[in-house]
Coordinates of C-alpha atoms in Angstrom, one line a residue:
X1364 CA 16.9 -4.9 -18.3
X1365 CA 16.1 -6.4 -14.9
X1366 CA 13.4 -9.1 -15.2
X1367 CA 11.4 -7.9 -12.1
X1368 CA 11.0 -4.1 -12.2
X1369 CA 8.6 -1.2 -11.8
X1370 CA 8.7 0.5 -15.2
X1371 CA 6.3 3.4 -15.9
X1372 CA 4.7 2.5 -19.3
X1373 CA 3.9 6.2 -20.0
X1374 CA 7.6 7.1 -20.2
X1375 CA 9.5 3.8 -20.2
X1376 CA 11.4 4.9 -17.1
X1377 CA 12.6 2.0 -14.9
X1378 CA 11.8 3.2 -11.3
X1379 CA 12.8 0.2 -9.3
X1380 CA 14.4 -3.2 -9.9
X1381 CA 14.3 -6.5 -7.9
X1382 CA 16.6 -9.4 -7.8
X1383 CA 15.3 -12.7 -9.1
X1384 CA 15.2 -15.5 -6.6
X1385 CA 18.1 -18.0 -6.3
X1386 CA 17.4 -21.7 -6.1
X1387 CA 18.3 -21.6 -2.4
X1388 CA 15.7 -18.9 -1.9
X1389 CA 13.1 -20.9 -3.8
X1390 CA 13.7 -23.8 -1.4
X1391 CA 13.3 -21.5 1.6
X1392 CA 10.0 -20.2 0.1
X1393 CA 8.8 -23.8 -0.2
X1394 CA 9.8 -24.7 3.4
X1395 CA 8.2 -21.6 4.8
X1396 CA 5.0 -22.2 2.8
X1397 CA 4.7 -25.8 4.0
X1398 CA 5.4 -24.9 7.6
X1399 CA 2.8 -22.1 7.5
X1400 CA 0.3 -24.5 6.0
X1401 CA 0.7 -26.9 8.9
X1402 CA 0.1 -24.0 11.3
X1403 CA -2.7 -22.2 9.4
X1404 CA -4.8 -25.3 8.7
X1405 CA -5.0 -26.0 12.5
X1406 CA -6.6 -22.6 13.1
X1407 CA -10.4 -22.6 13.2
X1408 CA -12.2 -21.5 10.0
X1409 CA -13.7 -18.7 12.0
X1410 CA -10.2 -17.4 12.8
X1411 CA -9.0 -17.7 9.2
X1412 CA -12.1 -15.9 8.0
X1413 CA -11.6 -13.1 10.5
X1414 CA -8.1 -12.6 9.2
X1415 CA -9.4 -12.5 5.7
X1416 CA -11.9 -9.8 6.7
X1417 CA -9.1 -7.8 8.2
X1418 CA -7.2 -8.0 4.9
X1419 CA -10.3 -6.3 3.3
X1420 CA -10.1 -3.6 5.9
X1421 CA -6.4 -3.0 5.3
X1422 CA -6.9 -2.8 1.5
X1423 CA -9.5 -0.1 2.1
X1424 CA -7.3 1.8 4.5
X1425 CA -4.4 1.8 2.0
X1426 CA -6.5 2.2 -1.2
X1427 CA -4.9 5.4 -2.5
X1428 CA -1.3 4.2 -2.0
X1429 CA -2.2 0.8 -3.5
X1430 CA -3.9 2.4 -6.5
X1431 CA -0.9 4.6 -7.3
X1432 CA 1.3 1.6 -7.2
X1433 CA -0.5 -0.3 -9.9
X1434 CA -1.1 2.8 -12.0
X1435 CA 2.6 3.3 -12.1
X1436 CA 3.4 -0.4 -12.7
X1437 CA 1.0 -1.2 -15.5
X1438 CA -0.6 2.1 -16.6
X1439 CA -4.2 2.0 -15.7
X1440 CA -5.9 5.3 -14.7
X1441 CA -5.9 6.2 -11.1
X1442 CA -9.7 6.0 -11.0
X1443 CA -9.7 2.5 -12.5
X1444 CA -6.9 1.5 -10.0
X1445 CA -9.0 2.8 -7.1
X1446 CA -12.0 0.7 -8.4
X1447 CA -9.7 -2.3 -8.5
X1448 CA -8.5 -1.9 -5.0
X1449 CA -12.1 -1.6 -3.8
X1450 CA -13.1 -4.8 -5.8
X1451 CA -10.2 -6.7 -4.2
X1452 CA -11.3 -5.6 -0.8
X1453 CA -14.9 -6.7 -1.5
X1454 CA -13.6 -10.1 -2.5
X1455 CA -11.7 -10.6 0.6
X1456 CA -14.6 -9.4 2.7
X1457 CA -17.1 -11.7 0.8
X1458 CA -15.0 -14.8 1.5
X1459 CA -14.4 -13.7 5.1
X1460 CA -18.1 -13.4 5.6
X1461 CA -19.5 -16.3 3.5
X1462 CA -16.5 -18.6 3.1
X1463 CA -17.1 -20.7 6.3
X1464 CA -20.6 -21.4 5.1
X1465 CA -19.4 -22.6 1.7
X1466 CA -17.0 -25.2 3.2
X1467 CA -19.0 -26.8 6.0
X1468 CA -19.3 -30.5 6.2
X1469 CA -22.5 -32.1 4.8
X1470 CA -24.0 -35.5 5.0
X1471 CA -25.1 -37.5 2.0
X1472 CA -27.5 -40.4 1.7
X1473 CA -25.8 -43.8 2.0
X1474 CA -26.8 -47.3 0.8
X1475 CA -24.2 -48.6 3.2
X1476 CA -25.4 -48.7 6.9
X1477 CA -23.7 -45.8 8.6
X1478 CA -23.2 -42.0 8.3
X1479 CA -21.5 -40.6 5.2
X1480 CA -20.1 -37.1 5.4
X1481 CA -18.3 -34.9 2.9
X1482 CA -15.6 -32.8 4.5
X1483 CA -14.1 -29.9 2.6
X1484 CA -10.5 -29.6 3.8
X1485 CA -7.4 -27.7 2.6
X1486 CA -5.0 -29.3 0.2
X1487 CA -1.7 -27.6 1.2
X1488 CA 0.6 -25.2 -0.6
X1489 CA -0.7 -23.6 -3.8
X1490 CA 1.2 -21.8 -6.6
X1491 CA -0.5 -18.8 -8.2
X1492 CA 0.9 -17.4 -11.5
X1493 CA -0.9 -14.1 -12.1
X1494 CA -0.9 -11.5 -14.9
X1495 CA -0.4 -7.7 -14.9
X1496 CA -3.7 -6.4 -16.1
X1497 CA -5.4 -6.5 -12.7
X1498 CA -2.6 -6.8 -10.1
X1499 CA -4.8 -6.9 -7.0
X1500 CA -8.1 -8.3 -8.3
X1501 CA -6.5 -11.4 -9.9
X1502 CA -4.7 -12.3 -6.7
X1503 CA -7.7 -11.6 -4.5
X1504 CA -10.0 -14.0 -6.3
X1505 CA -7.4 -16.8 -5.9
X1506 CA -6.0 -15.9 -2.4
X1507 CA -9.1 -15.0 -0.5
X1508 CA -11.1 -18.3 -0.8
X1509 CA -8.0 -20.4 -0.3
X1510 CA -6.8 -18.6 2.8
X1511 CA -10.2 -19.2 4.4
X1512 CA -10.1 -22.8 3.4
X1513 CA -6.6 -23.2 5.0
X1514 CA -4.2 -23.4 2.1
X1515 CA -1.1 -21.3 1.8
X1516 CA 0.2 -19.5 -1.3
X1517 CA 3.3 -18.9 -3.3
X1518 CA 2.5 -16.1 -5.8
X1519 CA 4.5 -15.5 -8.9
X1520 CA 3.2 -12.2 -10.3
X1521 CA 4.0 -10.6 -13.7
X1522 CA 7.5 -9.2 -14.1
X1523 CA 6.3 -5.6 -14.0
X1524 CA 4.2 -6.1 -10.8
X1525 CA 6.7 -6.7 -8.1
X1526 CA 5.9 -3.8 -5.8
X1527 CA 2.1 -4.6 -5.7
X1528 CA 2.9 -8.2 -5.0
X1529 CA 5.0 -7.3 -2.1
X1530 CA 2.4 -4.9 -0.8
X1531 CA -0.1 -7.8 -0.8
X1532 CA 2.2 -9.9 1.2
X1533 CA 2.8 -7.1 3.7
X1534 CA -1.0 -6.6 4.1
X1535 CA -1.7 -10.3 4.5
X1536 CA 1.0 -10.7 7.2
X1537 CA -0.2 -7.5 9.0
X1538 CA -3.7 -9.0 9.0
X1539 CA -2.6 -12.2 10.7
X1540 CA -1.7 -14.7 8.0
X1541 CA 1.4 -16.5 9.3
X1542 CA 4.8 -15.7 7.9
X1543 CA 5.2 -18.0 4.8
X1544 CA 1.4 -18.2 4.3
X1545 CA 1.6 -15.8 1.3
X1546 CA 4.9 -15.2 -0.4
X1547 CA 5.7 -12.9 -3.3
X1548 CA 8.3 -15.0 -5.3
X1549 CA 10.4 -13.6 -8.1
X1550 CA 11.1 -16.8 -10.0
X1551 CA 12.2 -17.9 -13.4
X1552 CA 10.2 -20.2 -15.7
X1553 CA 12.6 -23.1 -14.9
X1554 CA 12.1 -22.5 -11.1
X1555 CA 8.3 -22.4 -11.6
X1556 CA 8.5 -25.8 -13.2
X1557 CA 10.5 -27.1 -10.2
X1558 CA 7.9 -25.6 -7.8
X1559 CA 5.1 -27.3 -9.7
X1560 CA 6.9 -30.7 -9.5
X1561 CA 7.8 -30.2 -5.8
X1562 CA 5.7 -32.6 -3.5
X1563 CA 4.9 -29.9 -1.0
X1564 CA 2.9 -28.0 -3.7
X1565 CA -0.6 -29.4 -4.2
X1566 CA -2.2 -27.1 -6.8
X1567 CA -1.6 -24.5 -9.4
X1568 CA -3.7 -21.5 -10.6
X1569 CA -2.8 -19.6 -13.7
X1570 CA -4.4 -16.6 -15.3
X1571 CA -2.7 -15.8 -18.6
X1572 CA -2.4 -16.6 -22.2
X1573 CA -3.3 -19.9 -24.1
X1574 CA 0.4 -20.5 -24.5
X1575 CA 1.2 -20.1 -20.9
X1576 CA -1.8 -22.3 -20.0
X1577 CA -0.6 -25.0 -22.2
X1578 CA 2.8 -25.1 -20.5
X1579 CA 1.6 -24.8 -17.0
X1580 CA -1.2 -27.3 -17.6
X1581 CA 1.2 -29.8 -19.0
X1582 CA 3.6 -29.4 -16.1
X1583 CA 0.7 -29.8 -13.6
X1584 CA -0.5 -32.8 -15.4
X1585 CA 2.9 -34.5 -15.4
X1586 CA 3.1 -33.9 -11.6
X1587 CA -0.5 -35.0 -11.1
X1588 CA -1.4 -31.7 -9.5
X1589 CA -4.8 -30.0 -9.5
X1590 CA -4.8 -27.0 -11.9
X1591 CA -7.2 -24.1 -12.6
X1592 CA -6.6 -22.2 -15.8
X1593 CA -8.2 -18.9 -16.8
X1594 CA -6.9 -18.1 -20.2
X1595 CA -7.8 -15.7 -23.0
X1596 CA -11.1 -14.7 -24.5
X1597 CA -12.4 -13.2 -27.7
X1598 CA -15.8 -12.6 -26.2
X1599 CA -18.7 -11.7 -28.5
X1600 CA -21.1 -8.9 -27.8
X1601 CA -24.1 -9.6 -30.0
X1602 CA -26.5 -6.6 -30.6
X1603 CA -29.7 -7.9 -32.3
X1604 CA -31.6 -4.6 -32.0
X1605 CA -31.5 -1.5 -29.9
X1606 CA -33.9 1.3 -28.9
X1607 CA -31.0 3.6 -28.5
X1608 CA -28.2 2.6 -30.9
X1609 CA -25.8 5.3 -30.0
X1610 CA -26.3 4.5 -26.3
X1611 CA -25.5 0.9 -26.7
X1612 CA -22.6 1.7 -29.0
X1613 CA -21.2 4.0 -26.2
X1614 CA -21.6 1.2 -23.6
X1615 CA -19.8 -1.2 -26.0
X1616 CA -17.0 1.3 -26.6
X1617 CA -16.5 2.2 -22.9
X1618 CA -16.3 -1.5 -21.9
X1619 CA -14.0 -2.3 -24.8
X1620 CA -11.4 0.4 -24.0
X1621 CA -11.6 -0.1 -20.3
X1622 CA -8.1 -0.8 -18.8
X1623 CA -6.7 -0.1 -22.2
X1624 CA -8.7 -3.0 -23.6
X1625 CA -6.5 -5.3 -21.6
X1626 CA -9.3 -7.4 -20.1
X1627 CA -9.7 -11.2 -20.6
X1628 CA -13.5 -11.0 -20.9
X1629 CA -13.8 -7.7 -22.8
X1630 CA -16.2 -7.5 -25.6
X1631 CA -13.6 -8.0 -28.3
X1632 CA -16.0 -8.9 -31.1
X1633 CA -19.0 -6.6 -31.6
X1634 CA -21.5 -8.5 -33.7
X1635 CA -24.2 -6.1 -34.9
X1636 CA -27.4 -6.6 -36.9
X1637 CA -27.4 -5.1 -40.4
X1638 CA -30.2 -2.6 -39.9
X1639 CA -28.4 -0.8 -37.0
X1640 CA -24.8 -1.6 -38.0
X1641 CA -24.0 1.7 -39.8
X1642 CA -25.3 3.9 -37.0
X1643 CA -23.5 1.7 -34.4
X1644 CA -20.2 1.9 -36.2
X1645 CA -20.5 5.7 -36.8
X1646 CA -20.9 6.2 -33.1
X1647 CA -17.8 4.2 -32.3
X1648 CA -15.8 6.3 -34.8
X1649 CA -17.1 9.5 -33.2
X1650 CA -16.1 8.3 -29.8
X1651 CA -12.6 7.3 -31.0
X1652 CA -11.8 10.5 -32.9
X1653 CA -9.7 13.2 -31.2
X1654 CA -8.5 11.2 -28.2
X1655 CA -5.0 12.1 -26.8
X1656 CA -2.4 10.3 -24.7
X1657 CA -2.6 11.2 -21.0
X1658 CA -0.9 10.7 -17.7
X1659 CA -2.5 7.7 -16.0
X1660 CA -2.0 9.3 -12.6
X1661 CA -3.8 12.4 -13.6
X1662 CA -6.0 11.6 -16.6
X1663 CA -8.0 14.3 -18.2
X1664 CA -11.2 14.2 -20.4
X1665 CA -10.6 12.9 -23.9
X1666 CA -7.3 11.2 -22.9
X1667 CA -6.3 7.6 -22.8
X1668 CA -3.8 5.6 -20.8
X1669 CA -0.7 3.7 -22.0
X1670 CA -0.8 0.0 -22.4
X1671 CA 1.2 -2.1 -19.9
X1672 CA 4.5 -2.0 -21.8
X1673 CA 6.0 -0.7 -25.0
X1674 CA 6.1 -4.3 -26.3
X1675 CA 2.4 -4.8 -25.6
X1676 CA 1.5 -1.6 -27.6
X1677 CA 3.8 -2.8 -30.4
X1678 CA 2.1 -6.2 -30.5
X1679 CA -1.4 -4.6 -30.8
X1680 CA -0.1 -2.3 -33.5
X1681 CA 1.3 -5.2 -35.4
X1682 CA -1.9 -7.2 -35.1
X1683 CA -4.0 -4.4 -36.5
X1684 CA -1.6 -3.8 -39.3
X1685 CA -1.7 -7.5 -40.1
X1686 CA -5.5 -7.4 -40.1
X1687 CA -5.6 -4.5 -42.5
X1688 CA -3.1 -6.3 -44.8
X1689 CA -5.6 -9.2 -44.9
X1690 CA -8.5 -7.0 -45.9
X1691 CA -9.8 -5.3 -42.8
X1692 CA -10.4 -1.6 -42.6
X1693 CA -9.2 0.7 -39.8
X1694 CA -11.8 3.5 -39.4
X1695 CA -10.4 5.4 -36.4
X1696 CA -7.5 5.4 -34.0
X1697 CA -4.8 2.8 -34.2
X1698 CA -1.8 5.1 -33.9
X1699 CA 1.3 3.8 -32.0
X1700 CA 3.1 6.6 -30.2
X1701 CA 6.7 7.4 -31.0
X1702 CA 9.5 7.0 -28.3
X1703 CA 9.5 4.7 -25.4
X1704 CA 6.0 5.2 -24.1
X1705 CA 3.3 2.5 -24.5
X1706 CA 0.5 4.5 -26.0
X1707 CA -1.8 3.1 -28.7
X1708 CA -4.8 5.1 -29.6
X1709 CA -8.2 3.3 -29.2
X1710 CA -9.2 1.9 -32.6
X1711 CA -12.3 0.9 -34.6
X1712 CA -11.6 -2.1 -36.9
X1713 CA -14.2 -3.6 -39.4
X1714 CA -14.4 -6.1 -42.2
X1715 CA -11.9 -8.6 -40.8
X1716 CA -12.2 -11.6 -43.2
X1717 CA -13.4 -14.7 -41.5
X1718 CA -10.9 -16.8 -43.5
X1719 CA -7.9 -14.6 -42.3
X1720 CA -5.5 -15.5 -39.5
X1721 CA -6.4 -12.2 -37.7
X1722 CA -10.0 -13.4 -37.3
X1723 CA -8.7 -16.1 -34.9
X1724 CA -6.4 -13.8 -32.9
X1725 CA -7.2 -12.1 -29.5
X1726 CA -6.2 -8.4 -29.6
X1727 CA -5.3 -7.5 -26.0
X1728 CA -5.6 -3.8 -26.4
X1729 CA -8.2 -1.0 -27.2
X1730 CA -9.5 -2.2 -30.5
X1731 CA -13.2 -2.5 -31.2
X1732 CA -13.6 -5.1 -33.9
X1733 CA -17.1 -5.0 -35.5
X1734 CA -18.9 -7.6 -37.7
X1735 CA -22.2 -7.1 -39.7
X1736 CA -24.8 -9.9 -39.6
X1737 CA -28.3 -10.3 -41.0
X1738 CA -30.0 -12.8 -38.8
X1739 CA -30.0 -14.3 -35.3
X1740 CA -28.7 -17.5 -36.6
X1741 CA -25.8 -15.9 -38.4
X1742 CA -25.0 -13.9 -35.3
X1743 CA -24.9 -17.0 -33.1
X1744 CA -22.8 -18.9 -35.6
X1745 CA -20.3 -16.1 -35.7
X1746 CA -20.2 -15.8 -32.0
X1747 CA -19.5 -19.5 -31.6
X1748 CA -17.0 -19.6 -34.4
X1749 CA -14.1 -19.3 -32.0
X1750 CA -11.6 -21.6 -30.3
X1751 CA -12.0 -19.6 -27.0
X1752 CA -15.0 -19.6 -24.8
X1753 CA -14.7 -17.3 -21.8
X1754 CA -17.8 -15.1 -21.9
X1755 CA -20.4 -13.5 -24.2
X1756 CA -23.4 -11.3 -24.2
X1757 CA -26.5 -10.7 -26.3
X1758 CA -28.6 -7.5 -26.4
X1759 CA -32.2 -6.9 -27.6
X1760 CA -35.2 -4.9 -26.6
X1761 CA -36.9 -8.3 -26.6
X1762 CA -35.3 -10.1 -23.6
X1763 CA -36.7 -13.5 -24.6
X1764 CA -35.1 -13.2 -28.0
X1765 CA -31.8 -12.2 -26.6
X1766 CA -32.1 -15.1 -24.0
X1767 CA -32.7 -17.6 -26.8
X1768 CA -29.5 -16.7 -28.5
X1769 CA -27.5 -16.3 -25.3
X1770 CA -28.5 -19.8 -24.1
X1771 CA -26.7 -21.3 -27.1
X1772 CA -23.4 -19.4 -26.6
X1773 CA -20.4 -21.8 -26.1
X1774 CA -19.0 -20.0 -23.2
X1775 CA -18.4 -20.2 -19.4
X1776 CA -20.3 -17.0 -18.8
X1777 CA -23.4 -16.0 -20.9
X1778 CA -25.1 -12.6 -20.4
X1779 CA -28.4 -11.1 -21.5
X1780 CA -28.6 -7.3 -21.8
X1781 CA -25.3 -6.8 -19.8
X1782 CA -21.8 -7.1 -21.2
X1783 CA -20.3 -8.7 -18.2
X1784 CA -21.8 -9.3 -14.7
X1785 CA -18.9 -9.1 -12.2
X1786 CA -18.9 -9.3 -8.5
X1787 CA -17.3 -11.2 -5.6
X1788 CA -20.4 -13.5 -5.6
X1789 CA -20.4 -14.1 -9.4
X1790 CA -18.4 -17.2 -10.6
X1791 CA -15.8 -16.6 -13.3
X1792 CA -14.3 -19.0 -15.8
X1793 CA -14.4 -20.3 -19.3
X1794 CA -14.6 -23.4 -21.6
X1795 CA -12.9 -24.6 -24.7
X1796 CA -9.4 -23.0 -25.0
X1797 CA -10.3 -20.4 -22.4
X1798 CA -9.3 -22.9 -19.7
X1799 CA -11.1 -24.8 -17.0
X1800 CA -12.1 -24.3 -13.3
X1801 CA -13.9 -21.5 -11.7
X1802 CA -13.1 -18.6 -9.4
X1803 CA -15.3 -16.3 -7.3
X1804 CA -18.7 -16.9 -5.8
X1805 CA -19.6 -20.0 -3.8
X1806 CA -18.0 -22.4 -6.3
X1807 CA -14.5 -20.7 -6.4
X1808 CA -13.6 -21.9 -2.9
X1809 CA -14.0 -25.5 -3.7
X1810 CA -11.5 -25.8 -6.5
X1811 CA -8.6 -26.5 -4.2
X1812 CA -10.4 -28.3 -1.4
X1813 CA -10.0 -31.9 -0.5
X1814 CA -13.6 -33.1 -0.6
X1815 CA -12.9 -36.0 1.7
X1816 CA -15.4 -38.8 2.5
X1817 CA -15.8 -39.4 6.2
X1818 CA -17.7 -42.6 6.9
X1819 CA -18.8 -44.0 10.2
X1820 CA -20.3 -47.5 10.1
X1821 CA -23.3 -48.4 12.2

């Protein structure tokens, strides 16, 4: 099987294949990126921001075509794909409008006679290694701020997302990013290591698994390069009480199965207070019953999309089976389709033992795992009993009560009475083994900036 390919996960059909880069081609990518950087950084920030705003317009103009591309590549519904294109456009527009204001020079008080100024300058060529679950959004939140800042980008996308990566490059060049300023690269792991080590590359951003983050982080550290890692999450959604139990269960379910459950900051652990637990779980089971596989390009009511690949679906199935063998109970769903398609029916899993291996594993698929607790303290202890720390949420009709618990969550993003606040202006990132660094919002543009001191003596 070709490494880089468009493969419809609903059928397993390989639609298009792409040649992997040779070492000579990698060298040409590096030369072009470095040359583009030296041109791009000399443009005014207003010019760069205007180009980035034009990128947003082009995403909007081509939204249907772009959405169909990723629906075919990785299986999300066409409606979800359209939402993603719109979100990517919003991110480009946000940084095009606000980016220049985020990176302006500012003076700081100085005990040494003179004027001390902090400049925020570009670093150079950056490498992005991005996953398949949000092919445009993941790239936009990395590319948009860095293009405004003046950096250039080599983008290694997931093996199953070559067509969307090429479409991004085409749009960026059409908008006015110089040739070489954004390049879709079809590289191997060995070549990625060589790119990280290359002196022309000044920073690396990875969104992916813990394992990938450990490798990329080690390579970046060995090369003394700045690195941002957004890794996995087993985010807790804590429900302390609810005026409408069925309603909050439905919200939890819809968020958990969104994008086939293939979302880093999805509510993967539902921690529910004892007095509403049975009603909450019963509603999840009702919602899971009777769902059927559907065509992601024409999804009907009561249908669900395939996962990204057959291998991904098989992995989720194996994880659920393992949890059941360790004492968990599967109450609904959890059926792996036959044949080459990547369908796995959305599932409800309960009673996962806290001393089991499954308790510590992230399930990257449509599985709602529910835990019963009896106090706020027990709920908080369970939520924090995790090596990962991306996000988390706490729900209660008493906002102050929810806020007290949420304030103690060991995460990068804590929420009260909302599962996950997301927007171009909202920072994103985690702690513990969920990685480090932030993307989005006013802080995301500074991760790969040279915050240079400029001092003029009196």
